[in-house]
Short mmCIF file of C-alpha atoms in Angstrom, two decimals:
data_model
loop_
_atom_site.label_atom_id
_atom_site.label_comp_id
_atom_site.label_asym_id
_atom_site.label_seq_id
_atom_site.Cartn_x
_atom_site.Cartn_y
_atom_site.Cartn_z
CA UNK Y 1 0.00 0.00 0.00
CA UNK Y 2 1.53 3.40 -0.81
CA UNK Y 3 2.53 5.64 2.05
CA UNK Y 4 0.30 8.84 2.84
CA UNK Y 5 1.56 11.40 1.00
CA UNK Y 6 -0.27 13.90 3.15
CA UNK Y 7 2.60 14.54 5.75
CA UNK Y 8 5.58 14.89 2.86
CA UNK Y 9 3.00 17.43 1.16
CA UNK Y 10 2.48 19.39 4.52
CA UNK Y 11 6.16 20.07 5.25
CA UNK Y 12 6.10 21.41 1.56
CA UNK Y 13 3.54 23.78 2.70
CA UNK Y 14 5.86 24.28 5.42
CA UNK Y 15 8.40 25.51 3.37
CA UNK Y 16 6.63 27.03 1.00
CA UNK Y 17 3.39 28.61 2.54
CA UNK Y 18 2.64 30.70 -0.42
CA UNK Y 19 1.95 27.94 -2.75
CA UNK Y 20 -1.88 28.13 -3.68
CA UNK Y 21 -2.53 25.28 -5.41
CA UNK Y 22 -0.64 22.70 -3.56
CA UNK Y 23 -2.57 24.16 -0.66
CA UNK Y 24 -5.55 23.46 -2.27
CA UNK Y 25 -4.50 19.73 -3.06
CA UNK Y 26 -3.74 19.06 0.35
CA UNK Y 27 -7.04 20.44 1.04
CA UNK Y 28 -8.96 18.57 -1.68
CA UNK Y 29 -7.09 15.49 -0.33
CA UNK Y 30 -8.21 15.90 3.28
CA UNK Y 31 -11.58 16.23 1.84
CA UNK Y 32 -11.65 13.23 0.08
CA UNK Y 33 -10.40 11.34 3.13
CA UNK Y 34 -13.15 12.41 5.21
CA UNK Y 35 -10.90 15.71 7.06
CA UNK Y 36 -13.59 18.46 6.11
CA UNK Y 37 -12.36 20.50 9.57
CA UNK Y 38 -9.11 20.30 8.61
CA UNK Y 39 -9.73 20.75 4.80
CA UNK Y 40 -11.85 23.79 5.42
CA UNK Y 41 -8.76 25.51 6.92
CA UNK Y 42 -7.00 24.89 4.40
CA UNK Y 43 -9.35 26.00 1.63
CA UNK Y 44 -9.52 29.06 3.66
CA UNK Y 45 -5.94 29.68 4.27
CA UNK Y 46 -6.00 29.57 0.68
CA UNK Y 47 -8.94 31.64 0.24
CA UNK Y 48 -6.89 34.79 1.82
CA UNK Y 49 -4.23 34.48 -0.45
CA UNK Y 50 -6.14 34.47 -3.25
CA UNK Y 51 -9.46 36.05 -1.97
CA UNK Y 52 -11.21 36.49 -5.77
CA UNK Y 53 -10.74 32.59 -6.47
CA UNK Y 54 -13.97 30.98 -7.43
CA UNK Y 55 -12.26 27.28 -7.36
CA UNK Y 56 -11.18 27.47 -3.65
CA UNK Y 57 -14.93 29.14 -2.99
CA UNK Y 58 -16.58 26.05 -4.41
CA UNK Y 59 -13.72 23.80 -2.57
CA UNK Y 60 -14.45 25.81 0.79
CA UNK Y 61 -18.65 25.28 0.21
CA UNK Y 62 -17.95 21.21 0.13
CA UNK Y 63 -15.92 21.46 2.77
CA UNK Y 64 -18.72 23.16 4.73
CA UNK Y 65 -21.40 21.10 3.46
CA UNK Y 66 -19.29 17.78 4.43
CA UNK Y 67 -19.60 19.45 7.98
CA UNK Y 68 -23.46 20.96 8.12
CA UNK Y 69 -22.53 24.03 7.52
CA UNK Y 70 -25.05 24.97 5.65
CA UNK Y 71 -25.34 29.05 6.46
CA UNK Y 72 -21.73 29.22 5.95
CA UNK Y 73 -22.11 27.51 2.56
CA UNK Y 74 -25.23 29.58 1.18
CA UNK Y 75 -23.24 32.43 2.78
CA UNK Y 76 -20.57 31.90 0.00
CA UNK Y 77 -22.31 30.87 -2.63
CA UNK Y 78 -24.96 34.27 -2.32
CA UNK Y 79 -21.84 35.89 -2.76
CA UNK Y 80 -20.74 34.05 -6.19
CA UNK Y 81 -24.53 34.62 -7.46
CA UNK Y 82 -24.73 38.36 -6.38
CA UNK Y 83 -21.26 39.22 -7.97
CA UNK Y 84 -22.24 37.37 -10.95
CA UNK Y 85 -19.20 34.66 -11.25
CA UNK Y 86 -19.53 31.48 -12.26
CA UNK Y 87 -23.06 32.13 -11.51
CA UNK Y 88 -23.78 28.51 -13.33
CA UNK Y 89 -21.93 26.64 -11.12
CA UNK Y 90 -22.53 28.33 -8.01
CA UNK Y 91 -26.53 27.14 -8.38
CA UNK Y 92 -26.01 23.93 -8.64
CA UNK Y 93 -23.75 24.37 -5.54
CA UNK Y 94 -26.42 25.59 -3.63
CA UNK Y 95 -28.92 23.38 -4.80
CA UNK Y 96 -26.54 20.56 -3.55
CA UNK Y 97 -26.49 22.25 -0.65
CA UNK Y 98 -29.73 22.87 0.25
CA UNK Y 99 -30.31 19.15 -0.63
CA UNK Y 100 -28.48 18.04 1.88
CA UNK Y 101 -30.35 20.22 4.60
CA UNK Y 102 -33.33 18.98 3.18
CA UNK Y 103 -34.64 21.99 1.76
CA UNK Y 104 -36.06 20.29 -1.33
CA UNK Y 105 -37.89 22.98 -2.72
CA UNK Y 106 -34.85 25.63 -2.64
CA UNK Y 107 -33.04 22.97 -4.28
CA UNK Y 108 -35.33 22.38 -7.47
CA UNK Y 109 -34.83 26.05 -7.65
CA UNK Y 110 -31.50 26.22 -7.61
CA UNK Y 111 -31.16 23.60 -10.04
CA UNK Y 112 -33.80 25.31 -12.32
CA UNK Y 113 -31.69 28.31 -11.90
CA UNK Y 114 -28.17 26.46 -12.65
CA UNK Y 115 -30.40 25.08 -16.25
CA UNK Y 116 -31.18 28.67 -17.45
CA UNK Y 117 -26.99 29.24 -16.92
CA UNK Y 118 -26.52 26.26 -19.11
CA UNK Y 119 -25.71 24.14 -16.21
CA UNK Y 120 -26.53 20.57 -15.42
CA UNK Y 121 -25.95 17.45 -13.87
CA UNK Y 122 -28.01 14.37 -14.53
CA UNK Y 123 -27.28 12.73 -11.07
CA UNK Y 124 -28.36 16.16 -9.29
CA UNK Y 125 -31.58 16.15 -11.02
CA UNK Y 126 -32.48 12.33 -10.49
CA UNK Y 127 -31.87 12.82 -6.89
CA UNK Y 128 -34.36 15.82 -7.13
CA UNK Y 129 -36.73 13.93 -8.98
CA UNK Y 130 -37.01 16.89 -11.57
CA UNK Y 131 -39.35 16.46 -14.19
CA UNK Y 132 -40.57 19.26 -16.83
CA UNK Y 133 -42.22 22.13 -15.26
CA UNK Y 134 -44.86 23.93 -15.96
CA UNK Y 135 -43.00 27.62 -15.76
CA UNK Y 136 -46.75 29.68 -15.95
CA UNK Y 137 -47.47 27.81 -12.25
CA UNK Y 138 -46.89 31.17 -10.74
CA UNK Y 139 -48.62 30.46 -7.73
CA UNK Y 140 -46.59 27.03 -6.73
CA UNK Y 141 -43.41 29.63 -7.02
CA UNK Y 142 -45.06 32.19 -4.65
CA UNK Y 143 -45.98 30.02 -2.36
CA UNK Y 144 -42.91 27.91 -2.91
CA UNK Y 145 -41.07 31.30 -1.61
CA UNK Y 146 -44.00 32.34 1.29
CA UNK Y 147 -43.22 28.97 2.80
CA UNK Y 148 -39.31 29.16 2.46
CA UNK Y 149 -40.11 32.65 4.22
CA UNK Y 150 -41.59 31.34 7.12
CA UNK Y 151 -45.41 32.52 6.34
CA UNK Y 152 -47.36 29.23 5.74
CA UNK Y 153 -50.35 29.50 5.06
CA UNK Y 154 -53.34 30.95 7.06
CA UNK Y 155 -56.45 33.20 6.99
CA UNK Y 156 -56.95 36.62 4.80
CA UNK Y 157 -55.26 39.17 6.47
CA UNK Y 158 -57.53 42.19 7.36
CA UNK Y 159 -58.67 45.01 5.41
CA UNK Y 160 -55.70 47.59 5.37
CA UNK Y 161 -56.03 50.94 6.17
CA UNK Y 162 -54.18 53.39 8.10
CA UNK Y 163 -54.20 54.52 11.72
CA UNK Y 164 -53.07 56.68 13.79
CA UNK Y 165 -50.15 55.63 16.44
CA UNK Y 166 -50.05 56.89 19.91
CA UNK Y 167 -46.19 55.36 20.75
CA UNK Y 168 -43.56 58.01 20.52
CA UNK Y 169 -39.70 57.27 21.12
CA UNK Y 170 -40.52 57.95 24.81
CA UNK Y 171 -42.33 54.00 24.51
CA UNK Y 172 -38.81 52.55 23.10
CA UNK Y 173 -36.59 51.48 25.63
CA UNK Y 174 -32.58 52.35 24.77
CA UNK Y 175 -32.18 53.02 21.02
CA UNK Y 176 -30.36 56.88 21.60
CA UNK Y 177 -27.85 57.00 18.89
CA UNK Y 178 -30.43 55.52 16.63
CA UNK Y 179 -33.50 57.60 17.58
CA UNK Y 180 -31.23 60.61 17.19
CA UNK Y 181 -30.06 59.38 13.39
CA UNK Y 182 -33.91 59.13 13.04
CA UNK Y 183 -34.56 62.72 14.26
CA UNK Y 184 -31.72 63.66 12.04
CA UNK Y 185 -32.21 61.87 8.84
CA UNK Y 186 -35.59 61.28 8.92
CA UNK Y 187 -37.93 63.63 11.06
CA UNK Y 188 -36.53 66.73 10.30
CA UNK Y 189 -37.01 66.37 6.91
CA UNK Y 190 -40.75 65.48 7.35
CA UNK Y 191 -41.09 68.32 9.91
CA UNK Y 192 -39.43 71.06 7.97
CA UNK Y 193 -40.29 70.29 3.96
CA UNK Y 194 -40.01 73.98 3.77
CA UNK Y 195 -36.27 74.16 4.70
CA UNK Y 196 -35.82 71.01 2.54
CA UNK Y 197 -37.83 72.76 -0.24
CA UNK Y 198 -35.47 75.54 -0.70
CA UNK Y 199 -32.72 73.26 -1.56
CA UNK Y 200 -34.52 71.58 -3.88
CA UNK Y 201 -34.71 68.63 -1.49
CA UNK Y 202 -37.97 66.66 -0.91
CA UNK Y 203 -39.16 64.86 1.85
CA UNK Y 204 -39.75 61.61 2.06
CA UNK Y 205 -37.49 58.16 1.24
CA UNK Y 206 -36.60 54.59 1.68
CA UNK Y 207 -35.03 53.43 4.99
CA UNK Y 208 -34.35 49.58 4.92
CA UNK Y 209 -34.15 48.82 9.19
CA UNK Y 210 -32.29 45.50 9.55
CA UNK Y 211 -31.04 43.67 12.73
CA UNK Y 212 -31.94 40.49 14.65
CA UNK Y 213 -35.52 39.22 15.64
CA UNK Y 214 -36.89 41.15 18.61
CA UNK Y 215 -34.72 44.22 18.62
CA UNK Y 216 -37.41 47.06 18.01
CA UNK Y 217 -37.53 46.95 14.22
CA UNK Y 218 -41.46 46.95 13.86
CA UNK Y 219 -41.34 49.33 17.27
CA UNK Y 220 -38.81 52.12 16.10
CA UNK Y 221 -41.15 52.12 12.89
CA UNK Y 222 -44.46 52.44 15.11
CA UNK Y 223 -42.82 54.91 17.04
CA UNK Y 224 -41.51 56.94 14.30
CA UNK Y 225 -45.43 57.53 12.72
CA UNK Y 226 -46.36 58.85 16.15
CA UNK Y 227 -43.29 61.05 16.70
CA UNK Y 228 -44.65 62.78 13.44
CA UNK Y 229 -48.37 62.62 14.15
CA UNK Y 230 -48.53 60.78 10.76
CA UNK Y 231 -50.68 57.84 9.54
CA UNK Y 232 -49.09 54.28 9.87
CA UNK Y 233 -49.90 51.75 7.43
CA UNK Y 234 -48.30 48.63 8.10
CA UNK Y 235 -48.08 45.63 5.11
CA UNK Y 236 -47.38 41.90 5.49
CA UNK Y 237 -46.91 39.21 2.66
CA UNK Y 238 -50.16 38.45 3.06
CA UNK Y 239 -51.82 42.17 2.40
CA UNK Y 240 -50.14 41.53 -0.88
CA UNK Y 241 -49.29 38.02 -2.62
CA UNK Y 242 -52.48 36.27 -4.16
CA UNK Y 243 -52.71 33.36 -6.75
CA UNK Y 244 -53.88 35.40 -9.80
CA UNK Y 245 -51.17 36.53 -12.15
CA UNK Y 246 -51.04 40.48 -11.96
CA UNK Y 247 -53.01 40.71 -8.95
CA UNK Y 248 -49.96 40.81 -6.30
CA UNK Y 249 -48.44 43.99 -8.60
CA UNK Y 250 -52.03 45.50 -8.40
CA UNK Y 251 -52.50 45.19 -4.88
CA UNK Y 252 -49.31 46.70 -3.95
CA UNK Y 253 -50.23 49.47 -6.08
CA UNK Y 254 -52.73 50.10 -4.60
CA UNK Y 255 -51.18 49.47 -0.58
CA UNK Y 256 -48.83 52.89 -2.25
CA UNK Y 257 -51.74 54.73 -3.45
CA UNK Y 258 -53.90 54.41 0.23
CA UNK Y 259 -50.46 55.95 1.27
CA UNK Y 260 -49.90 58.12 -1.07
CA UNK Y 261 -53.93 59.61 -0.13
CA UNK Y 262 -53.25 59.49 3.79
CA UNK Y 263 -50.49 62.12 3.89
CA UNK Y 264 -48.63 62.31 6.28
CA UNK Y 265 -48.22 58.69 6.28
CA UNK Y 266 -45.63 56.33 7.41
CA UNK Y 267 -45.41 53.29 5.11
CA UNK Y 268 -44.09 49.69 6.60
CA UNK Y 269 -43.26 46.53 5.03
CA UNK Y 270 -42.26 43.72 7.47
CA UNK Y 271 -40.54 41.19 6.70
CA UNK Y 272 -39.54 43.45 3.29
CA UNK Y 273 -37.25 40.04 1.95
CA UNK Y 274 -40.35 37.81 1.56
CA UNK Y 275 -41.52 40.50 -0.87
CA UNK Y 276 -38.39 41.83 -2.18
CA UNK Y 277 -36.65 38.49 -2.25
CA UNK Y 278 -33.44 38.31 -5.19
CA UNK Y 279 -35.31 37.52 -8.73
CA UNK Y 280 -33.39 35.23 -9.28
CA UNK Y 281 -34.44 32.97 -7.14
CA UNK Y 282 -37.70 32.29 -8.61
CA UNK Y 283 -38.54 29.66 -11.10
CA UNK Y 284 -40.94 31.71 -13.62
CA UNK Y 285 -41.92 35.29 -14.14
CA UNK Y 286 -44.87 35.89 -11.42
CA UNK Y 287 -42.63 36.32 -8.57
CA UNK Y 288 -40.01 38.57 -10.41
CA UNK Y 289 -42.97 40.95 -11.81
CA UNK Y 290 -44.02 41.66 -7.85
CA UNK Y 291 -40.52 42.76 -7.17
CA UNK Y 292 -40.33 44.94 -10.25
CA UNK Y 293 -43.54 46.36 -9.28
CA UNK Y 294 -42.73 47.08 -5.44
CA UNK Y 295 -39.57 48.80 -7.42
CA UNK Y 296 -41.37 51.03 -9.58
CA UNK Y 297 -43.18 51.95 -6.48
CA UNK Y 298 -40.57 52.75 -4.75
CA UNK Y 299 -38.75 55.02 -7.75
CA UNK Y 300 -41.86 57.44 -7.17
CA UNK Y 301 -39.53 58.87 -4.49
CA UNK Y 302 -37.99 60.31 -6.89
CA UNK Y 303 -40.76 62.28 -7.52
CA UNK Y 304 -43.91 63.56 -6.52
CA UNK Y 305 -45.96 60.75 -6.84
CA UNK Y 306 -44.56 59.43 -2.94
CA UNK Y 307 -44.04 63.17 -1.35
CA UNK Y 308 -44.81 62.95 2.21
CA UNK Y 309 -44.45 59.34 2.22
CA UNK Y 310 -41.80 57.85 4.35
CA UNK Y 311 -41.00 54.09 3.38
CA UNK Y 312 -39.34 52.05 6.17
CA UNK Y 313 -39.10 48.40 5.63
CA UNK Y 314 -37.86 45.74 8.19
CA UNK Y 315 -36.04 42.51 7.93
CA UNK Y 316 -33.88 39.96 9.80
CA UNK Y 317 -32.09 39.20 6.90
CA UNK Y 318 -30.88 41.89 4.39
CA UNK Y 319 -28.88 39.95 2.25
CA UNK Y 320 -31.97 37.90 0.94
CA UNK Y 321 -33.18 41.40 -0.72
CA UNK Y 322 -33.12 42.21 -3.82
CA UNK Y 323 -30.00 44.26 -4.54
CA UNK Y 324 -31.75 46.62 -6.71
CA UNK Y 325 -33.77 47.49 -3.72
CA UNK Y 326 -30.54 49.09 -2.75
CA UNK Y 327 -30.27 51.32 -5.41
CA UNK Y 328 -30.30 55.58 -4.66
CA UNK Y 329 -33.88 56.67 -4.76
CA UNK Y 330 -35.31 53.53 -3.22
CA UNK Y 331 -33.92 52.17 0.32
CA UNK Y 332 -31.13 54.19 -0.03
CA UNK Y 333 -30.89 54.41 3.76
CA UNK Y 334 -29.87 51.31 6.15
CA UNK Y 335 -30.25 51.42 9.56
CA UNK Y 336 -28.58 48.51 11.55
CA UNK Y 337 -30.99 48.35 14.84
CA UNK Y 338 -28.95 46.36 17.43
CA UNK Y 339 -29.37 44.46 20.30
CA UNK Y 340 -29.79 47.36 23.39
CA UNK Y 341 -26.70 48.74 24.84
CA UNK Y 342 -26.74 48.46 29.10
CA UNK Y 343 -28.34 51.69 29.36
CA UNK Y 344 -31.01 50.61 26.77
CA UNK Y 345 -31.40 47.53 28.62
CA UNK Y 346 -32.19 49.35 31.61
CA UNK Y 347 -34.28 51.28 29.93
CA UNK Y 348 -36.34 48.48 28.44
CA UNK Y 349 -36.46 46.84 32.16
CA UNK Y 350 -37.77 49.84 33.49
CA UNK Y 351 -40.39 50.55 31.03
CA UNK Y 352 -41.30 46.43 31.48
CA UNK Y 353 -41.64 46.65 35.12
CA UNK Y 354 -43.83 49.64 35.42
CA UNK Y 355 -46.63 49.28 37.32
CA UNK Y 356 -45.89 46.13 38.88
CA UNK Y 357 -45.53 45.58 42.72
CA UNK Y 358 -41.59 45.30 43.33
CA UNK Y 359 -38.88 45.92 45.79
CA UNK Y 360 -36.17 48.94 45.19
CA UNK Y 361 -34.41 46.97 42.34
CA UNK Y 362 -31.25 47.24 41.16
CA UNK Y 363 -31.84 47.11 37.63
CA UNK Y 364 -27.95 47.78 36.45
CA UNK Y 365 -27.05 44.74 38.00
CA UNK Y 366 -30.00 43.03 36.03
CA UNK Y 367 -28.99 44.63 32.92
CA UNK Y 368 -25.11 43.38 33.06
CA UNK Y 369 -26.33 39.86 33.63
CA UNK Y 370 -28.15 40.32 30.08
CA UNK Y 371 -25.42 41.16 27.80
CA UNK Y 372 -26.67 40.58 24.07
CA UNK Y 373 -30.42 40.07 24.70
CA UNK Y 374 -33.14 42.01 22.42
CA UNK Y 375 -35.96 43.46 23.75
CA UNK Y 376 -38.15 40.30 23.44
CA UNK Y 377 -35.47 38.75 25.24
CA UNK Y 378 -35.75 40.82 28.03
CA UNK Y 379 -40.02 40.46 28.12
CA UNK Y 380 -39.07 36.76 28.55
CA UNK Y 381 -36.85 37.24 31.65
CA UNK Y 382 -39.42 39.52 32.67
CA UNK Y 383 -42.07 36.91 32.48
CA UNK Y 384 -40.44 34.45 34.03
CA UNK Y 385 -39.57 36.28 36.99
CA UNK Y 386 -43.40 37.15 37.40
CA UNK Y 387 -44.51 33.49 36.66
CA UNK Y 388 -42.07 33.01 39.74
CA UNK Y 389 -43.56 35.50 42.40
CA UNK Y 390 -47.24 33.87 41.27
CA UNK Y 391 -46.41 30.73 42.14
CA UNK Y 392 -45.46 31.89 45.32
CA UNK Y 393 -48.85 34.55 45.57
CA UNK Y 394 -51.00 31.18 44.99
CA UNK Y 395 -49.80 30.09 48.30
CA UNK Y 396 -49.47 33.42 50.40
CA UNK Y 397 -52.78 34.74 48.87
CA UNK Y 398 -50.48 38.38 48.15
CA UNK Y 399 -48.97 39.45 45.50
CA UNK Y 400 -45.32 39.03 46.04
CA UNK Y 401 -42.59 42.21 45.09
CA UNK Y 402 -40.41 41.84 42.29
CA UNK Y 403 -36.55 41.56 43.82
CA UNK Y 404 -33.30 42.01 41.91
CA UNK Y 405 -32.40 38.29 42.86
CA UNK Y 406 -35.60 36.73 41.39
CA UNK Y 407 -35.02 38.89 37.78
CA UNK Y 408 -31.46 37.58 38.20
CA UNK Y 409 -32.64 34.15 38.86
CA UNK Y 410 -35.07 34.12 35.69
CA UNK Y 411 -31.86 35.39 33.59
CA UNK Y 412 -29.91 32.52 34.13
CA UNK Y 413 -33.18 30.60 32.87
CA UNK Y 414 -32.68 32.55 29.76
CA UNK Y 415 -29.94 32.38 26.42
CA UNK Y 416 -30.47 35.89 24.21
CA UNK Y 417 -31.38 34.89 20.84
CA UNK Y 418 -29.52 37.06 19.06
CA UNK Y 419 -26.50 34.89 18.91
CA UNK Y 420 -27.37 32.38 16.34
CA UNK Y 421 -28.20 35.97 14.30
CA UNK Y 422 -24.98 36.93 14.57
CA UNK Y 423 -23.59 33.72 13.50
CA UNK Y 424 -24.87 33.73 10.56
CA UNK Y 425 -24.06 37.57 9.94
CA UNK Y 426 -20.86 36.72 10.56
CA UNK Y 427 -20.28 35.44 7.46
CA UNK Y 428 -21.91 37.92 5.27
CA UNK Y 429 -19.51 40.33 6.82
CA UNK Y 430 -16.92 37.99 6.10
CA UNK Y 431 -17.56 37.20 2.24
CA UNK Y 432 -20.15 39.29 0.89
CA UNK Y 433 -18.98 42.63 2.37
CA UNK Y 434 -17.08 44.29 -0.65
CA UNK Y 435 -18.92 47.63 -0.73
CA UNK Y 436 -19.09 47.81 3.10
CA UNK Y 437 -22.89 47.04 3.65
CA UNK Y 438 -22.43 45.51 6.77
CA UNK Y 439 -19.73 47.54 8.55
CA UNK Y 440 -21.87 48.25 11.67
CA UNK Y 441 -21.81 44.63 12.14
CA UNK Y 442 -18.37 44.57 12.47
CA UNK Y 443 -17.77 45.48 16.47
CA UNK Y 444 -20.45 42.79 17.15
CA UNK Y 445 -18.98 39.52 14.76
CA UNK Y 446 -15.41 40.33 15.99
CA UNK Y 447 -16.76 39.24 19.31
#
C-alpha cells in the first residue's frame, strides 16, 4: 500500500506557505479522506491568499457542506450569485447544498436556476426527482417562496387601512444613537419640507431597518409615525401576494396609493425580503414581476408621486433582498438596529416593570447579567420572573414584590437569541462585504 503522501506534502507547505494550489491539493485530499475540519482551513488559508478565487470558494462550500454548515455555505455561494461569477456553477452548488439540509424545494430552484446558466448534472436532477415544469405555475413559485419565508399559510389578512399611532420614542426602551439618526435623517425632513424645499430637497425616502428578531424593528417604525403625528400603514406578505397573475403587482399598487392619499403617512413593510426576495431565485416570471412592481413603487420617491411618504421596511435578513432594492432613490438608507446597549437595557427593564408591585431593584445589576439580549429577550426574563412571584402569591394569597435576585434568577433561565443571528451575519460580513454594507456589524462579529 503506498505511504500517505499527506505529511511529505504538509512540510512542503511548510516551506513554502505561499503555494496556492498545492494548498488546495492538500485540502482537496483531506476532503476526500473524510478531514472536512481540517480541509476547510485549508481552503480558507488559501482563500486569503487568493481572496477572488472561485475554485477554492466552491472547494471551501464542500468542505462546509461535508460538515453541516449549511449558512456558511449559502453564505458563499450568495456571494458568487450576487457578484455574478460562475453564476452557473454556483446554483447547482447551492442546490446541492440545500439538498443536503433537506430543503427540497430551494433545491429544485437552484437547479432550475443552474439550467437557465446552461448548467446541469443528470445525477443532481435524479436525486431531485425533476421532471418538466410547468414555468406559468406562478402560484406554486409564490408560495414555494411564502413557505421558504416562514409565512405558511393561514387566513386573509384584514382590510388595510391606516391609523393613527399613539407610541412616541418615549415608549422605546434604549435606542439613543439611533433615535437621534432618526430625528436627524428622517424627522426633520418630514417636519421642515419647507427648509428642505429651498434646496430643492424633498421629503420623504426609503429606509431599509435590519437587525436580529426582537430588537425594536417593527417598534422604532411604530414609534416613528407617532413622533410625526402621521398615519401608519403597516403591510405583510399576506396584504399583498395572491394566486392570480397580476393581482400581487395590483394590490401593492394600490397598498402605495392608500399611502400616497393618507399624507402624512408612514409606510411599513415587514418582513420586506419575503416580498423583495433576489429575482433570481424564482422559477418563472410571477414572482419577479411583484418585485419589479414594489420597485417602480418605490422610484416614485424620486418624484412627486410618494411626497410625504416615508418608506421604512424591516427585515432579519438583508442579504436575501433584492440588490436593486438598494439602489439611490429607493432604500437608499440602512439602519442597523442592534441588540440594546446596558443603558437601553435598563431602559427596556424599566419601562417592562412599570406598574408592577416590586422591591427597590437594582436594575444595572439586572442589565449586566443580560449582555446581548433584544428586547423580546428581556419580556421573557421579565415573564419568568413574574410566573415566579405567582407561584409563590398562589400560596401566600399576596402578591409578592419583584426583587433584583428573582429577575437575576429568571436570567440565568434565559440564552439571548440574538446569537445564532450573529452567526450567521458573521459570514456575510466575512464574504459578501465588498462595498461595506455591513460595517456596523463589524464590532459585534469580531466578538
Amino acid at each position: 500500500m503506498a505511504d500517505d503522501p499527506l505529511p511529505s506534502l504538509r512540510a512542503a507547505l511548510e516551506v513554502s506557505p505561499d503555494n496556492v494550489p498545492l494548498r488546495v491539493h492538500v485540502a482537496r485530499l483531506l476532503l476526500k479522506r473524510g478531514d472536512a475540519a481540517d480541509a476547510e482551513l485549508e481552503f480558507r488559508r488559501a482563500l486569503r491568499r487568493e481572496p477572488q478565487s472561485f475554485e477554492i470558494k466552491f472547494g471551501l462550500v464542500a468542505a462546509y457542506r461535508a460538515q453541516a454548515k449549511y449558512s456558511e455555505a449559502h453564505v458563499v455561494l450568495d456571494s458568487l450569485v450576487q457578484a455574478d461569477i460562475e453564476v452557473g456553477p454556483a446554483y447547482l452548488e447551492r442546490a446541492r447544498t440545500s439538498l443536503a439540509e433537506g430543503d427540497l424545494a430551494a433545491a429544485v430552484r437552484d437547479y432550475r436556476s443552474a439550467e437557465r446558466e446552461g448548467e446541469e448534472d443528470t445525477e443532481l436532477a435524479e436525486q431531485l426527482g425533476i421532471e418538466e415544469v410547468d414555468e406559468s405555475d406562478a402560484w406554486s413559485e409564490i408560495e414555494d417562496h411564502r413557505l421558504r419565508a416562514g409565512h405558511g399559510e393561514g387566513p386573509e389578512g384584514p382590510v388595510l387601512r391606516p391609523v393613527r399611532v399613539e407610541t412616541t420614542f418615549a415608549d422605546v426602551g434604549g435606542m439613543a444613537e439611533l433615535k437621534r439618526d432618526i430625528q436627524k435623517k428622517i424627522l426633520f425632513p418630514l417636519q421642515h419640507p419647507e427648509l428642505y424645499g429651498a434646496y430643492g430637497k424633498k421629503a420623504g425616502g426609503g429606509i431599509l431597518l435590519y437587525g436580529p428578531p426582537g430588537c425594536g424593528k417593527t417598534h422604532i417604525a411604530r414609534a416613528t409615525a407617532g413622533e410625526l403625528s402621521a398615519h401608519f400603514l403597516s403591510v405583510g406578505i399576506h396584504d399583498v401576494v395572491e394566486m392570480w397573475i397580476g393581482q400581487s403587482e395590483r394590490n401593492l399598487h394600490d397598498v402605495f396609493e392608500l399611502a400616497r392619499a393618507n399624507t402624512p403617512c408612514v409606510l411599513f413593510f415587514d418582513e420586506v425580503d419575503a416580498l423583495g426576495a433576489k429575482r433570481a431565485d424564482f422559477r418563472g416570471t410571477a414572482g419577479r414581476q411583484t418585485v419589479n412592481q414594489f420597485l417602480a413603487e418605490l422610484d416614485g420617491i424620486e418624484n412627486k408621486a410618494n411626497e410625504g411618504v416615508l418608506i421604512l421596511a424591516a427585515t432579519n435578513a438583508p442579504w436575501h433582498l433584492d440588490p436593486a432594492f438598494r439602489r439611490p432613490g429607493r432604500f437608499d438608507r440602512v439602519v442597523f438596529v442592534p441588540p440594546p446597549d446596558l443603558a437601553g437595557r435598563v431602559d427596556i427593564l424599566r419601562l417592562l416593570l412599570a406598574g408592577k408591585p416590586q422591591e427597590e431593584l437594582d436594575l444595572g445589576a439586572v442589565a449586566k447579567r443580560l449582555e446581548g439580549f433584544s428586547g423580546a429577550d428581556l419580556r421573557e426574563v421579565v415573564d419568568t420572573a413574574i410566573e415566579a412571584k405567582l407561584e409563590e402569591a398562589m400560596t401566600t394569597g399576596l402578591p409578592e414584590p419583584l426583587t433584583t435576585k428573582g429577575l437575576l434568577q429568571a436570567a440565568k433561565s434565559r440564552k439571548p437569541t440574538t446569537r445564532e443571528w450573529f452567526r450567521a451575519a458573521r459570514n456575510y460580513v466575512l464574504y459578501a462585504n465588498e462595498g461595506g454594507e455591513y460595517d456596523d456589524l463589524l464590532p459585534y462579529v469580531d466578538r
